[in-house]
Amino acid sequence: MGLDLEYIDGQTPIDEEEKEGLRIETISTKVELDEFEQLNIEEALQWVLSKKFKAIQVFSEKFICDLHKRMYGNIWTWAGEFRKTDKNIGIDKHQIPVQLKMLCDDSMFWIENNTYSMEEMAIRFKHRLVSIHCFPNGNGRHSRLMADIIIEKLFGKEPFSWGAGNLTQSGETRTAYLKAVKMADLGKYQPLLEFARS
Ligand SMILES: Nc1ncnc2c1ncn2[C@@H]1O[C@H](COP(=O)(O)OP(=O)(O)OP(=O)(O)O)[C@@H](O)[C@H]1O
Ligand SMILES: [Mg+2]
């Protein structure tokens, strides 16, 4: 038996080698995988809630990788490690460390210079992070949690609601989300900003 996964629009398929990194042998369907990942993510959320963070800490490769590991480390051996394969979404795998460094440096600059509103800063970061696509999987949920950490923990504002619906399953909410993500690909951040606050 193996892991038989079906993907919905806008998700990155997990390749065979990455599937071998599954820590829980009894998981065999996407629904089961989603459930186990959700439990792990809730542990990560508890950790986030209990901590205070500084910008210089959050905008670092270490923090970004650590958070991914906290979200998925019970499920996947490669959690918190950059992907070693190229994907339908994301940049060339070799470019990940340098592009992530540039994003972190830019983010520190934006904060120090108040370049954007707090909301726009968090959303721009989220979109560039998921466009780099650091990890084999889980990048969408990870990028949304990073945006929540920025808006809530660094700026002291309400966390985003992300359409207030189910984003991990197909449906209206996910369609609206992906539409907004594709506008952000074109440099238009307003729809994703509005979606995150809806
Ligand atoms: N055209 C695009 N440009 C940038 N990012 C995209 C695009 N299409 C999809 N994405 C992002 O990629 C994510 C999917 O990547 P991945 O499967 O690694 O994340 P996930 O957390 O497993 O899934 P998801 O959060 O989507 O349920 C989506 O959440 C979306 O944010
Ligand atoms: Mg996925």
Coordinates of C-alpha atoms and ligand atoms in Angstrom, one line a residue:
M1 CA 0.0 0.0 0.0
G2 CA 1.1 3.5 -0.6
L3 CA -0.1 7.0 -0.4
D4 CA -2.7 7.7 -3.1
L5 CA -3.3 11.4 -3.4
E6 CA -5.6 13.5 -5.5
Y7 CA -4.9 17.1 -5.9
I8 CA -7.1 20.1 -6.3
D9 CA -6.5 23.2 -8.3
G10 CA -3.4 25.2 -7.3
Q11 CA -1.7 22.5 -5.2
T12 CA 1.7 21.1 -5.6
P13 CA 1.9 17.4 -6.2
I14 CA 4.2 15.4 -3.8
D15 CA 6.6 13.3 -5.8
E16 CA 7.4 9.6 -5.1
E17 CA 10.6 10.3 -3.3
E18 CA 9.0 12.9 -1.1
K19 CA 6.2 10.4 -0.3
E20 CA 8.8 8.1 1.3
G21 CA 9.3 10.8 3.9
L22 CA 5.9 10.0 5.4
R23 CA 6.3 9.2 9.0
I24 CA 2.9 7.7 9.6
E25 CA 2.4 4.5 7.6
T26 CA -1.3 4.2 8.2
I27 CA -2.1 7.4 6.2
S28 CA -3.2 6.3 2.7
T29 CA -5.6 9.0 1.4
K30 CA -5.6 12.8 1.0
V31 CA -8.4 13.2 3.5
E32 CA -6.3 11.3 6.2
L33 CA -3.2 13.2 5.3
D34 CA -5.1 16.5 5.6
E35 CA -6.4 15.5 9.0
F36 CA -3.0 14.5 10.4
E37 CA -1.4 17.6 9.0
Q38 CA -4.1 19.7 10.6
L39 CA -3.4 18.2 14.0
N40 CA 0.3 19.0 13.6
I41 CA -0.5 22.5 12.5
E42 CA -2.6 23.0 15.6
E43 CA 0.4 22.2 17.7
A44 CA 2.4 24.8 15.8
L45 CA -0.4 27.3 16.4
Q46 CA -0.3 26.7 20.2
W47 CA 3.5 27.4 20.1
V48 CA 3.0 30.6 18.1
L49 CA 0.3 31.8 20.5
S50 CA 2.5 31.3 23.5
K51 CA 5.5 33.3 22.1
K52 CA 6.5 36.8 21.3
F53 CA 8.5 37.5 18.1
K54 CA 10.7 40.2 16.7
A55 CA 10.9 41.2 13.0
I56 CA 14.6 40.3 12.8
Q57 CA 13.9 36.8 14.1
V58 CA 10.8 36.2 11.9
F59 CA 12.4 37.4 8.6
S60 CA 15.1 34.8 8.6
E61 CA 15.7 31.4 6.9
K62 CA 15.9 29.8 10.3
F63 CA 12.5 30.9 11.5
I64 CA 10.8 30.2 8.2
C65 CA 12.2 26.6 8.2
D66 CA 11.6 26.1 11.9
L67 CA 7.9 27.1 11.5
H68 CA 7.5 24.7 8.6
K69 CA 9.0 21.9 10.7
R70 CA 6.7 22.7 13.6
M71 CA 3.7 22.5 11.3
Y72 CA 4.5 19.3 9.5
G73 CA 7.4 17.6 11.4
N74 CA 5.2 14.9 12.9
I75 CA 4.1 13.8 9.4
W76 CA 7.0 14.4 7.0
T77 CA 10.8 13.8 7.5
W78 CA 11.5 16.6 5.1
A79 CA 9.5 19.2 7.0
G80 CA 11.6 22.4 7.4
E81 CA 14.0 21.4 4.6
F82 CA 14.1 23.2 1.3
R83 CA 12.8 21.1 -1.6
K84 CA 15.2 19.2 -3.8
T85 CA 12.8 18.9 -6.7
D86 CA 11.3 21.5 -9.1
K87 CA 7.5 22.0 -9.0
N88 CA 4.8 23.4 -11.2
I89 CA 4.7 26.4 -8.8
G90 CA 7.8 28.1 -7.5
I91 CA 11.3 29.1 -8.7
D92 CA 14.2 26.9 -9.6
K93 CA 15.2 24.8 -6.5
H94 CA 18.8 26.1 -6.6
Q95 CA 17.5 29.7 -6.2
I96 CA 15.6 29.2 -3.0
P97 CA 18.2 30.2 -0.4
V98 CA 19.2 33.4 -2.2
Q99 CA 15.7 34.5 -3.1
L100 CA 14.5 33.8 0.5
K101 CA 17.4 35.9 1.8
M102 CA 16.4 38.8 -0.6
L103 CA 12.8 38.5 0.6
C104 CA 13.8 38.7 4.3
D105 CA 16.1 41.7 3.6
D106 CA 13.4 43.5 1.7
S107 CA 10.9 42.8 4.5
M108 CA 13.2 44.3 7.1
F109 CA 13.6 47.4 4.8
W110 CA 9.8 47.7 4.3
I111 CA 9.3 47.6 8.1
E112 CA 12.0 50.1 8.9
N113 CA 10.9 52.5 6.3
N114 CA 7.1 52.0 6.5
T115 CA 7.1 51.3 2.8
Y116 CA 3.6 49.7 2.9
S117 CA 0.7 49.6 5.2
M118 CA 0.9 46.7 7.7
E119 CA -1.7 44.7 5.8
E120 CA 0.0 45.1 2.5
M121 CA 3.4 44.3 3.9
A122 CA 2.1 41.0 5.3
I123 CA 0.4 40.1 2.1
R124 CA 3.3 41.0 -0.1
F125 CA 5.5 38.8 2.1
K126 CA 3.1 35.9 2.0
H127 CA 2.8 36.0 -1.8
R128 CA 6.5 36.2 -2.5
L129 CA 7.1 33.4 0.0
V130 CA 4.6 31.1 -1.6
S131 CA 5.9 32.0 -5.1
I132 CA 9.4 30.9 -4.0
H133 CA 7.8 27.7 -2.7
C134 CA 10.6 26.7 -0.4
F135 CA 9.3 23.2 0.6
P136 CA 8.0 20.1 -1.2
N137 CA 4.5 20.7 0.2
G138 CA 2.5 22.7 2.7
N139 CA 3.7 26.1 1.3
G140 CA 0.2 27.6 1.1
R141 CA -0.7 27.0 4.7
H142 CA 2.8 27.9 5.9
S143 CA 2.7 31.2 4.0
R144 CA -0.7 32.1 5.5
L145 CA 0.5 31.4 9.0
M146 CA 3.6 33.5 8.3
A147 CA 1.2 36.4 7.3
D148 CA -0.8 35.8 10.5
I149 CA 2.3 36.0 12.6
I150 CA 3.4 39.2 10.9
I151 CA 0.0 41.0 11.2
E152 CA -0.8 39.7 14.7
K153 CA 2.6 39.2 16.5
L154 CA 4.7 41.9 14.9
F155 CA 2.0 44.5 14.2
G156 CA -0.5 43.7 17.0
K157 CA -3.5 43.6 14.6
E158 CA -6.3 41.0 14.2
P159 CA -5.3 37.8 12.4
F160 CA -6.5 37.4 8.8
S161 CA -9.7 35.5 8.2
W162 CA -8.7 34.2 4.7
G163 CA -12.2 34.1 3.3
A164 CA -13.6 32.5 6.5
G165 CA -14.2 29.2 4.6
N166 CA -12.4 26.0 3.9
L167 CA -9.3 26.7 1.8
T168 CA -7.9 23.2 1.7
Q169 CA -10.9 21.8 -0.2
S170 CA -12.3 22.8 -3.6
G171 CA -15.1 25.3 -3.4
E172 CA -16.0 28.9 -3.6
T173 CA -13.5 30.1 -1.0
R174 CA -10.6 28.3 -2.6
T175 CA -11.6 29.6 -6.1
A176 CA -11.7 33.1 -4.8
Y177 CA -8.4 32.6 -3.1
L178 CA -6.6 31.3 -6.2
K179 CA -8.1 34.1 -8.3
A180 CA -6.6 36.7 -5.8
V181 CA -3.3 34.8 -5.8
K182 CA -3.1 35.0 -9.6
M183 CA -3.8 38.8 -9.5
A184 CA -0.9 39.1 -7.0
D185 CA 1.2 37.3 -9.6
L186 CA 0.6 40.3 -11.8
G187 CA 1.6 42.7 -9.0
K188 CA -2.0 43.5 -8.0
Y189 CA -2.2 42.9 -4.3
Q190 CA -5.5 44.5 -3.5
P191 CA -7.7 41.4 -4.2
L192 CA -5.5 39.2 -2.0
L193 CA -5.6 41.8 0.7
E194 CA -9.4 42.0 0.5
F195 CA -9.7 38.2 0.5
A196 CA -7.5 37.9 3.6
R197 CA -9.8 40.3 5.4
S198 CA -13.0 38.7 4.2
Ligands
LIG1 N1 -0.2 31.0 -9.6 C1 0.3 30.9 -8.3 N2 1.2 31.8 -7.9 C2 1.6 31.8 -6.7 N3 1.3 30.9 -5.7 C3 0.4 30.0 -6.1 C4 -0.2 29.9 -7.4 N4 -1.0 28.9 -7.4 C5 -1.0 28.4 -6.2 N5 -0.2 29.0 -5.4 C6 0.0 28.8 -4.0 O1 0.5 27.5 -3.7 C7 -0.1 26.9 -2.6 C8 -0.2 25.5 -2.8 O2 1.1 24.9 -2.4 P1 1.3 23.7 -1.5 O3 0.5 22.5 -2.0 O4 2.7 23.5 -1.2 O5 0.6 24.2 -0.2 P2 -0.4 23.5 0.8 O6 -0.3 24.2 2.1 O7 -0.2 22.0 0.8 O8 -1.8 23.7 0.1 P3 -3.0 24.8 0.3 O9 -2.6 25.8 1.3 O10 -3.1 25.4 -1.1 O11 -4.1 23.9 0.6 C9 -1.5 27.6 -2.6 O12 -2.0 27.8 -1.3 C10 -1.2 29.0 -3.2 O13 -1.0 29.9 -2.2
MG2 MG -0.4 20.8 -0.9

